[in-house]
Structures are given as C-alpha cells and as structure tokens.
Short mmCIF file of C-alpha atoms (C1' of nucleotides) in Angstrom, two decimals:
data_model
loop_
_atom_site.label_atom_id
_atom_site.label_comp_id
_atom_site.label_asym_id
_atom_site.label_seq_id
_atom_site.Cartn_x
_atom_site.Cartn_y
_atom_site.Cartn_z
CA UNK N 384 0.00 0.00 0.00
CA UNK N 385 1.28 3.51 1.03
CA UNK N 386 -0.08 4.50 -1.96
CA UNK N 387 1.15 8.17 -3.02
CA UNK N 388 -2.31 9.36 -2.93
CA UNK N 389 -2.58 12.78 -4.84
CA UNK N 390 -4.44 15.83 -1.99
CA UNK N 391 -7.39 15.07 -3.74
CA UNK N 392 -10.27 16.92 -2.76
CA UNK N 393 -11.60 13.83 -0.99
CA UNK N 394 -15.21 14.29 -1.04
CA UNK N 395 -15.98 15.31 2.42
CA UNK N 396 -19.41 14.04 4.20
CA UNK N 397 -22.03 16.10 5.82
CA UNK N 398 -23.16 14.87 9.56
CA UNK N 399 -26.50 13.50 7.76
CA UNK N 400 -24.35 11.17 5.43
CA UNK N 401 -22.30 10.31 8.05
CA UNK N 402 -25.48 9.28 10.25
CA UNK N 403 -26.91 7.21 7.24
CA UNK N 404 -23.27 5.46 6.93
CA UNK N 405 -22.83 4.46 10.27
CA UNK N 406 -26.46 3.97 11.46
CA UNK N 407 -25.52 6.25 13.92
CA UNK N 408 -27.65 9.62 15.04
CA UNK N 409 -26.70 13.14 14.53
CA UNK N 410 -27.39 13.80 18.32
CA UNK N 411 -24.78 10.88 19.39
CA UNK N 412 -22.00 12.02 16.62
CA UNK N 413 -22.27 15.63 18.58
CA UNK N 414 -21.84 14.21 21.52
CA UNK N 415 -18.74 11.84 20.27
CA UNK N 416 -17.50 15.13 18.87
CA UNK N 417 -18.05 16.52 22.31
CA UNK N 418 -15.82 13.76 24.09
CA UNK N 419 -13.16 14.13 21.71
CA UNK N 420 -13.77 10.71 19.93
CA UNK N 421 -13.84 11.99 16.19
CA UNK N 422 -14.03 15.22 14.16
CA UNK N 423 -14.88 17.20 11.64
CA UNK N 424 -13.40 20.39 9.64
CA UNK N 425 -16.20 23.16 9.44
CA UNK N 426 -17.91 24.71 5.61
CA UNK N 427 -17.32 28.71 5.82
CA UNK N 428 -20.96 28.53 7.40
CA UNK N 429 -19.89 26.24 10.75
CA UNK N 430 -21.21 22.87 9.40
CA UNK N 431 -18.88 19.91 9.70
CA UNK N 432 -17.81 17.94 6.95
CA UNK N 433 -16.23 14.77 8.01
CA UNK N 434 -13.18 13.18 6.26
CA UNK N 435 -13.87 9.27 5.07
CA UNK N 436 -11.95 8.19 7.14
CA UNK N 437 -14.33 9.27 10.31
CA UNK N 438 -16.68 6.52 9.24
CA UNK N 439 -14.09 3.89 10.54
CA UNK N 440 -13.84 5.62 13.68
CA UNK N 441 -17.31 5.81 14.04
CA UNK N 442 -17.88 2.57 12.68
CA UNK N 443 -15.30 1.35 15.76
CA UNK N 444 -17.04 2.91 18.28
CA UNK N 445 -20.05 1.18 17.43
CA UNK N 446 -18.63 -2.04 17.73
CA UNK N 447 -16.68 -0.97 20.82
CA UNK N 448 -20.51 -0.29 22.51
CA UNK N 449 -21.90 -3.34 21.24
CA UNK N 450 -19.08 -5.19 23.30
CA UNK N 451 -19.90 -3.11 26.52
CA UNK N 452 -16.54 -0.82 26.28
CA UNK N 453 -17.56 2.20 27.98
CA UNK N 454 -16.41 5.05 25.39
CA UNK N 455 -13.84 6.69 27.52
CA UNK N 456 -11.80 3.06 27.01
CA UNK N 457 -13.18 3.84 23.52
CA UNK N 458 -11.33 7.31 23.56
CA UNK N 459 -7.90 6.23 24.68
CA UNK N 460 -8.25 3.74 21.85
CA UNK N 461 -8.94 6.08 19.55
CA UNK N 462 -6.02 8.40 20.78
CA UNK N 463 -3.60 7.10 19.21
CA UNK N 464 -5.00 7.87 15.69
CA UNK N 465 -4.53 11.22 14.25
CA UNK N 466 -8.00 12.84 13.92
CA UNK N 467 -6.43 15.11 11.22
CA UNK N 468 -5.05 12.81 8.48
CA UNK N 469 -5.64 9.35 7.21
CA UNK N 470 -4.32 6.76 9.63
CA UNK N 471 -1.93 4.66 8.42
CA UNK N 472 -1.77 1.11 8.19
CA UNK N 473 0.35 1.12 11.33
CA UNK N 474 -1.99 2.94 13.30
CA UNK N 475 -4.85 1.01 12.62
CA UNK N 476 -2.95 -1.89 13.38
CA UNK N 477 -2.00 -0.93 16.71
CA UNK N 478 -5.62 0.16 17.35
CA UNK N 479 -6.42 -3.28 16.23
CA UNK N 480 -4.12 -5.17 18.12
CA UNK N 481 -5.70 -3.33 21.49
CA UNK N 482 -9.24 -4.64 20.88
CA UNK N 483 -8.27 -7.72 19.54
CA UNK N 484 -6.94 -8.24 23.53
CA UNK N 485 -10.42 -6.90 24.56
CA UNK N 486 -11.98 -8.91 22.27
CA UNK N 487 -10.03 -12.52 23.38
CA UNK N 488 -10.20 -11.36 27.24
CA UNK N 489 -13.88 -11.04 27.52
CA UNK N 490 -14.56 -13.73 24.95
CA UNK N 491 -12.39 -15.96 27.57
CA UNK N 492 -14.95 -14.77 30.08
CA UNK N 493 -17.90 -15.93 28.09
CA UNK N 494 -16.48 -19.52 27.82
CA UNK N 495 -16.00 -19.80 31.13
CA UNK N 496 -19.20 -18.59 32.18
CA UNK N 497 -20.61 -20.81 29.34
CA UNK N 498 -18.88 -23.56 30.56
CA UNK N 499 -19.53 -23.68 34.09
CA UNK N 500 -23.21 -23.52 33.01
CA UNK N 501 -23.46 -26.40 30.59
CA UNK N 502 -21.71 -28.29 33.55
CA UNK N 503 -24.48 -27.19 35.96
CA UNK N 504 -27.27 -28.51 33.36
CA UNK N 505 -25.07 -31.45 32.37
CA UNK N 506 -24.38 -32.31 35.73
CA UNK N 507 -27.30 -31.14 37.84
CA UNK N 508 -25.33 -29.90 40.32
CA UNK N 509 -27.33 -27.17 40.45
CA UNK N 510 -29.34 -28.07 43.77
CA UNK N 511 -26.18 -28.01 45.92
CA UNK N 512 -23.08 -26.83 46.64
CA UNK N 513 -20.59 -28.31 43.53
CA UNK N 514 -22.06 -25.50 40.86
CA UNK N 515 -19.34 -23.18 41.07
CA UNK N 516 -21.35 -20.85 38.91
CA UNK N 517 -24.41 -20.96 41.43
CA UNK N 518 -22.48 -21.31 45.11
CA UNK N 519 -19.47 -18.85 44.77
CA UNK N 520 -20.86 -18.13 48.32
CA UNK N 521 -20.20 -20.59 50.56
CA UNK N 522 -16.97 -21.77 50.21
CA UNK N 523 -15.27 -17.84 49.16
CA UNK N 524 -17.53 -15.85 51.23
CA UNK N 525 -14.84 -16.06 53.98
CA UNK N 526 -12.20 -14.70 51.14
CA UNK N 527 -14.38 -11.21 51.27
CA UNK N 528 -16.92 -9.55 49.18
CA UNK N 529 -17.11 -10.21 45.08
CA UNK N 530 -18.38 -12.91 43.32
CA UNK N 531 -14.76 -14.34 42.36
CA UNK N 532 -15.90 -17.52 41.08
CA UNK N 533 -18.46 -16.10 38.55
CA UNK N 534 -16.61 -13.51 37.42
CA UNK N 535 -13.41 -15.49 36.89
CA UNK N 536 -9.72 -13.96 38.42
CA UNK N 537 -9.67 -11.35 35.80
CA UNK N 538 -7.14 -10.08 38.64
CA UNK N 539 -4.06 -8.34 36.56
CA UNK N 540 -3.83 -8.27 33.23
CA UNK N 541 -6.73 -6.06 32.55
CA UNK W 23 -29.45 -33.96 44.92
CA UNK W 24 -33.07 -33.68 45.27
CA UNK W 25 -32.04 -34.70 48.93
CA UNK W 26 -35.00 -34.54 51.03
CA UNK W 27 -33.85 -31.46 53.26
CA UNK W 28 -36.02 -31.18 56.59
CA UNK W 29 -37.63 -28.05 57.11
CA UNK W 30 -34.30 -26.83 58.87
CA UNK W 31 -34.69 -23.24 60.32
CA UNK W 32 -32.58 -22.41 57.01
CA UNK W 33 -30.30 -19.54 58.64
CA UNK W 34 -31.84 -16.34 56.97
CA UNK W 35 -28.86 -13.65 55.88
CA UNK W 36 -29.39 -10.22 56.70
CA UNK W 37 -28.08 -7.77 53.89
CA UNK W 38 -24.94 -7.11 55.22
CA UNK W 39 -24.56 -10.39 54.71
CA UNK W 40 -25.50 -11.02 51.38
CA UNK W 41 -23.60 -7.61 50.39
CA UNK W 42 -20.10 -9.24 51.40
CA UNK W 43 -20.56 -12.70 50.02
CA UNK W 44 -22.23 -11.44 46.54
CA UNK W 45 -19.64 -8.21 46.80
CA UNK W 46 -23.08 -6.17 45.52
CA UNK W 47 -23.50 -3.05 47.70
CA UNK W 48 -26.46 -3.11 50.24
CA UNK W 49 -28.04 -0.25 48.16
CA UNK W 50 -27.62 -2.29 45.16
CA UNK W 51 -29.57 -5.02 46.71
CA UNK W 52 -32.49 -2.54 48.01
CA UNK W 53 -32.60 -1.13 43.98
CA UNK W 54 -32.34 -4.86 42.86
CA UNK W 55 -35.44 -5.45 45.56
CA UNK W 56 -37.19 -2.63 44.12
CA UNK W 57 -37.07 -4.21 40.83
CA UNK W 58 -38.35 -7.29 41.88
CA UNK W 59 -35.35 -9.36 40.97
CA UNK W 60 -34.88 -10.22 44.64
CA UNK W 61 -36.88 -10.62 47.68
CA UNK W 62 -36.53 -11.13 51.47
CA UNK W 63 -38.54 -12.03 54.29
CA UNK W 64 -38.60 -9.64 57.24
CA UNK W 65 -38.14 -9.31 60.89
CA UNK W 66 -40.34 -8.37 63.34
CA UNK W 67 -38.71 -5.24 63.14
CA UNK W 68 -38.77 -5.08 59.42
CA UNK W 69 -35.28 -5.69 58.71
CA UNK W 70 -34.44 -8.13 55.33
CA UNK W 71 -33.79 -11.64 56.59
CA UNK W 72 -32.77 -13.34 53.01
CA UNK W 73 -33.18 -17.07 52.09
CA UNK W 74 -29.70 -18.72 51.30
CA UNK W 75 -30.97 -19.31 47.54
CA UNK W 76 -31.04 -15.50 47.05
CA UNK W 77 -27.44 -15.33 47.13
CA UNK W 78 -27.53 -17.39 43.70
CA UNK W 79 -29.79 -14.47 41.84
CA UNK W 80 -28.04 -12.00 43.04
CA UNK W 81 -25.05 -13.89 41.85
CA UNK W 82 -26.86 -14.54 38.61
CA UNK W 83 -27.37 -11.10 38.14
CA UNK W 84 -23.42 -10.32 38.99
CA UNK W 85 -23.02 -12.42 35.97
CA UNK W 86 -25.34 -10.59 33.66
CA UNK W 87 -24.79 -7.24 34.14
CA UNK W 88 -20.88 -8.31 33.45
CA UNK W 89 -21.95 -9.62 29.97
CA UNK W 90 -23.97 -6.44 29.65
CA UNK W 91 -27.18 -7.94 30.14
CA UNK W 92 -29.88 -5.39 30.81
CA UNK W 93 -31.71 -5.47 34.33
CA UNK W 94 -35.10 -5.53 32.62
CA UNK W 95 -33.63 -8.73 30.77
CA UNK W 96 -32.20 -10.77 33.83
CA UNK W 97 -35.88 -9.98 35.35
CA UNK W 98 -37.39 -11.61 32.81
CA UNK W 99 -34.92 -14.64 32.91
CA UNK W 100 -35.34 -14.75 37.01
CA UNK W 101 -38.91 -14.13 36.90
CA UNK W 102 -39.17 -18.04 35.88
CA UNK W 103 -37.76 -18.49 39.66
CA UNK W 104 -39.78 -18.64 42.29
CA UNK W 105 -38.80 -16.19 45.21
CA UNK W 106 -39.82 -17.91 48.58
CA UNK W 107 -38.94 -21.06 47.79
CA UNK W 108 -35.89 -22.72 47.29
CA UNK W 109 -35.49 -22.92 43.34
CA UNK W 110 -35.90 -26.71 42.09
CA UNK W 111 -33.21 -28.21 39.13
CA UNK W 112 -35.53 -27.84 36.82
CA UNK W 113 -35.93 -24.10 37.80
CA UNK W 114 -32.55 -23.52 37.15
CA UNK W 115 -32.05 -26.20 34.43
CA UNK W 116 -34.40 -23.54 32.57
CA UNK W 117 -32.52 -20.50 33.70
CA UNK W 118 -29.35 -21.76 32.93
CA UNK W 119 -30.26 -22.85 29.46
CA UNK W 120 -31.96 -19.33 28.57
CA UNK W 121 -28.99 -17.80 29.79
CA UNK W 122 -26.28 -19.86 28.25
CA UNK W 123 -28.18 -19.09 24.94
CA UNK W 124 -27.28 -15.25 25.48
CA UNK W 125 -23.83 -16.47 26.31
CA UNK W 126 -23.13 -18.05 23.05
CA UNK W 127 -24.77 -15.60 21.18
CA UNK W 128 -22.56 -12.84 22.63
CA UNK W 129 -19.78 -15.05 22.19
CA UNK W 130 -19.96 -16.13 18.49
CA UNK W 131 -20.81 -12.16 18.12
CA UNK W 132 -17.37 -11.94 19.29
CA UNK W 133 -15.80 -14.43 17.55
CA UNK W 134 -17.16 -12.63 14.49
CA UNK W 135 -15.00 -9.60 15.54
CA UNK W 136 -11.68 -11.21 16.91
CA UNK W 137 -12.09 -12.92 13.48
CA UNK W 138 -12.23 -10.10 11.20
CA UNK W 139 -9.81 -8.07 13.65
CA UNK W 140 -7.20 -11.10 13.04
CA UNK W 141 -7.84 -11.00 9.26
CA UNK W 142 -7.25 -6.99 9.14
CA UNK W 143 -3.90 -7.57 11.65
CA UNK W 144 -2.26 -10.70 9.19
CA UNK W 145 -3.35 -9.09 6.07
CA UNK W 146 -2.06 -5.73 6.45
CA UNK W 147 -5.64 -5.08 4.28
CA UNK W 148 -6.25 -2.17 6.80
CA UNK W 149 -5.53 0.89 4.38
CA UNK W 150 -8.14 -0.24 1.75
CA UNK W 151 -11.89 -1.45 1.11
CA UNK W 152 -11.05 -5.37 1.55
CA UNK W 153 -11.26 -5.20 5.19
CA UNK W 154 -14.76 -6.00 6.39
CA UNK W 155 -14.18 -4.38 9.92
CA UNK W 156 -13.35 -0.68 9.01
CA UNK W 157 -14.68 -0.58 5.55
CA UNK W 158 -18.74 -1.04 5.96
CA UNK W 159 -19.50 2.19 4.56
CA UNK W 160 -17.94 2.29 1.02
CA UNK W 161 -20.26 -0.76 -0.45
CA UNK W 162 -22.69 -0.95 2.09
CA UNK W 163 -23.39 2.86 2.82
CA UNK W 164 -25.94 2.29 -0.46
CA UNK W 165 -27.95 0.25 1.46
CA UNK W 166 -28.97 2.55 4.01
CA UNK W 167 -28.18 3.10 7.74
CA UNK W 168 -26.38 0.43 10.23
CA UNK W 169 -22.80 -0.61 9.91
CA UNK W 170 -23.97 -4.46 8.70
CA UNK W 171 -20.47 -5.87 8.33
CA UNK W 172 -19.51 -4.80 11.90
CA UNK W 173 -22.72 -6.50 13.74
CA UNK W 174 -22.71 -9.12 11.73
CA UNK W 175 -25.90 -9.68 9.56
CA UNK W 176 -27.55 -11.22 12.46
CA UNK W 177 -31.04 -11.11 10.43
CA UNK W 178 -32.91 -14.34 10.76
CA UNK W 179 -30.90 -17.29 12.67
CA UNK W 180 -30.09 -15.93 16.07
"C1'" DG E 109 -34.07 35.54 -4.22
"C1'" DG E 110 -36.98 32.92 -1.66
"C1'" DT E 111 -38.24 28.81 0.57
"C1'" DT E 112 -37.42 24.51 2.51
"C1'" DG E 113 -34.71 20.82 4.37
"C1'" DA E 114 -30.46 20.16 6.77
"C1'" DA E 115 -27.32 21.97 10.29
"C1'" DC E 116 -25.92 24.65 14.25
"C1'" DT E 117 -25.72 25.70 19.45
"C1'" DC E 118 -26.92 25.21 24.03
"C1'" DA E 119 -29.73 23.83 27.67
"C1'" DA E 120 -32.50 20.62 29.53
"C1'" DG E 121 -34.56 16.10 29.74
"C1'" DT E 122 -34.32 10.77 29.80
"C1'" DC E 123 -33.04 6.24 31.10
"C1'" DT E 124 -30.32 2.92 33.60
"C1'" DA E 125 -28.19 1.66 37.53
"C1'" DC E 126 -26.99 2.92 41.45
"C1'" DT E 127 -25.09 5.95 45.53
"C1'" DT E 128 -25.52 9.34 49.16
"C1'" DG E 129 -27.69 11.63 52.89
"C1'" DA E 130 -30.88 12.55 56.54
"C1'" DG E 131 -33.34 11.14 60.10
"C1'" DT E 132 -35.08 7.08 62.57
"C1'" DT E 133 -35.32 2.32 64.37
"C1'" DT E 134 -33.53 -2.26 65.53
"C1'" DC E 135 -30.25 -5.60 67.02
"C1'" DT E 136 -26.63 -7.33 69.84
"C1'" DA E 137 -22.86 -7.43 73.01
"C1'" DG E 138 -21.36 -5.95 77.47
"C1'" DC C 763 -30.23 -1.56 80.22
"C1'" DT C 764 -27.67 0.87 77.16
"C1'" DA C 765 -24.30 2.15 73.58
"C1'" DG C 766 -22.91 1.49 69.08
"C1'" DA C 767 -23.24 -0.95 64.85
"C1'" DA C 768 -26.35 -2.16 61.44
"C1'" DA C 769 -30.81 -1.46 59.09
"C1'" DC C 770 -34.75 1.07 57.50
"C1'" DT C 771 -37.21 4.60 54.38
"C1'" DC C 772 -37.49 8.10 51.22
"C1'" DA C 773 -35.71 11.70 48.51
"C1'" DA C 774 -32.24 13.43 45.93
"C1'" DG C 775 -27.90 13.16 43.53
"C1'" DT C 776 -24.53 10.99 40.06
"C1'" DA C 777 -22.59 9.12 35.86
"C1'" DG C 778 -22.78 7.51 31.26
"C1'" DA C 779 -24.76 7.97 26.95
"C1'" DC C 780 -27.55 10.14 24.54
"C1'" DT C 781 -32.14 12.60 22.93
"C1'" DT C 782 -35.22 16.46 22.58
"C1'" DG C 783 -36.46 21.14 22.00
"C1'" DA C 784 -36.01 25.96 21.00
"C1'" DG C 785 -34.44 29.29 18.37
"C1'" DT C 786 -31.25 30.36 14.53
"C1'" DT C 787 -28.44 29.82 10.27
"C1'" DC C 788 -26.98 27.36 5.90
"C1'" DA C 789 -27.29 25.50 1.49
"C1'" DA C 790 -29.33 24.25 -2.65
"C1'" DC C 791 -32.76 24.14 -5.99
"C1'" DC C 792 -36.41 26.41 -8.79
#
DNA sequence: GGTTGAACTCAAGTCTACTTGAGTTTCTAG
DNA sequence: CTAGAAACTCAAGTAGACTTGAGTTCAACC
C-alpha cells in the first residue's frame, strides 16, 4: 500500500451522510465530537464535513458499545490515531491489536461462564453446593466480598 | 441432589450479609429489591432476613450485568424463579439454558470480531476497502443506515 | 431571491443503575 | 439496660450515553 495518494479533494461528508453510513444519530455524533472521539473540519458557514476516514472511527465505536466498552476506554483507543489525516496502516494496526486483547479477554470470560453452566445442566449440580457458577458463596464468602468464582480472576492483566 | 432437606430453620442472611458474600453493595440489593429481581422475608422489626438461595440471583445477576445484560432482561430470565422457595433443578435447568443461549450468542458475536480483527492484523488489508471491519460504509453505505459488516448480519438465525 | 430541508448551538430532559444523605429504628454485646 | 453498629425509608444526587427542544443559520434548488 502507502499509496502516493494525490491531496485530492476527498469528497468530504455532511453529519447526515455520516449518520446514514454508520447507522448512527446526529445527536450521538455531537456528543462523540463533544468527548473528543472523532471530528470534523467546518464549511465557511460552521457545518462539519467529516473526512472518510471518520466513518471507521465511528464505525469502531459502534462495535466498541456493542461489546460493553464504555467510550472513555473507547477514547484512549482512539487516541492514538490522528483525527487530522488518514491513519496509516500502522496505526490502525496498533488500534487493532488493542481490541483484539479486549476482544479474546472477555470472549475468555464468556467460555467460562458458558462452561460452568453447561456443567451445571449437564451435571445437575445445580441443587447443591458443587455449581461453582451458582455457590461462589459458601466456600469464598470467607475470602471477602465479590463474586470471584463467577466472574473469573480477571485479577491483573486487565 | 433432590435430597429430602427437613424443614431446617434455614439460617436467613441479613443484607450485610449477602452484600459481602455477593460483593453487591447493600443499596444495590435494596434497587435490585425494588425491581423485583430479589426478595426477602422480614423481621419483626422489618429488617431483610434473606433465604440462602437469594445469594444465587443475586449472583446470577453479577453475571449478567458483566456480559452487559440489561436489568429488565435478567428480570425476565429470574422471573421463571420462584422467590420464597428454594429454586428446584428444573428451575434452574431452565434459567441456565436461557442464559447460556445469550452467552453463546454474545460469544460467536465476538468471535465474528476477533475474526475479522485477526484478518485486518495478518493481512495488512487495513488501508483499503477489503477489510470488512473498518470498511462497511464504502459498499454498504448504499444500502442505508447500520454498519452491517460490523454487527454481523444477524437477520434471521439468532 | 426565496423557501425549505439540513445543520448549528446550548440547555434541559431521559433512562439505567446505582449511591448518598438525613433522620429514625432495631439488634446485639457488654 | 444501654451504647454502638447495622438497618430502614425516602428523597435526591450521580454518571454515562444520549435525545429532545427551542431558536437560529446554511445551502441548494427552482
């Protein structure tokens, strides 16, 4: 890639088109704007016009939600792209390799939980005190408050 | 299991109690009451004296809210419980299944991403319209609002 | 050049999920 | 019996993530 791209006018997008792109509304791009998480450069009459590249971020952000990232995570992300050019390969990359790790760490979390319940149904445990997923109580409640068991010893790395 | 358990005085749990083995705040537990997700019995002096199976939905709803599972949703999926007695199997059995439905939903959803995410990372395809993840506007912006490609086309199926 | 749809700003409102505070009562150990 | 910890209720506040509304300005087509 690295294409020598020519400083093309690069058709800039109104807030509507970017709405329609991304599915997402007007009110919540102001409000992205607002907490820094994207951009726009301004027509001679104070409208933004957003650069293509906007869409991705956008487009991340969305996905970031869907997977219960609260958008200040989403912002530090997002901070290491420049709002003002195109990102490069490298920096999407990066950006990339940080959710990936979300991604894998709570996906981790799922199996886990998913396991642990199969094994309660498969089992039928459930009724007494061998369902780790149902009785993180009796044996850890001595270890203190939080429900260590269910929510798996997520202790460091995050 | 299915031991026949006499009708032991079951040691009721005050709230302090149930706050420090669930690690869910006592205020939590009063909003979570509100809702109806939980219940207690009360003292002559009207304090909460919880059953021992309570523990579980509040741990159950530990569980959910970490997988971003709406309140209004885990009240549907506990409303199949009863709340003064002690929850048979086959209560659970059909909690546990609904819930490890949502699990591998959310999980595949996932699996979707990291997928995609791992495709963009090995094939350096980040800079152009090949990669599904950051490229759902250029071809699909035509077809009206919602970044498709990210969500996955979860239409029918799921 | 006028009108109409799209945008703009800024403040306020909404919804979820709780937390905090005030003032009061209950429980439990000495 | 009494002091202090723990609970209780009810109202209000908070934080995140937006939405809604009011009043105003642009932009684009006929």
């Amino acid at each position: 890639m690295t294409q020598t791209t020519r400083p093309s006018p690069e058709q800039l997008l109104s807030i509507g088109e970017v709405s329609e792109r991304t599915g997402v509304a007007k009110s919540a791009l102001h409000y992205y704007e607002q907490l820094g998480l994207i951009s726009a450069e301004r027509t001679t009459g104070n409208q933004r016009r957003y650069h293509r590249h906007m869409v991705r971020r956008v487009s991340l952000i969305v996905v970031a939600k869907r997977l219960g990232i609260p958008l200040t995570d989403v912002a530090q992300a997002l901070a290491e792209l420049p709002h003002d050019t195109k990102p490069t390969t490298g920096d999407w990359r990066r950006v990339s390799k940080v959710w990936r790790t979300t991604l894998v760490e709570r996906r981790r979390e799922l199996e886990r939980l998913e396991h642990e319940l199969t094994g309660c149904i498969g089992c039928g445990c459930l009724s007494m005190t061998a369902c780790k997923l149902l009785n993180p109580d009796d044996e850890l409640g001595a270890e203190g408050p939080g429900a260590r068991r269910l929510l798996g010893s997520t202790d460091a790395s995050e």
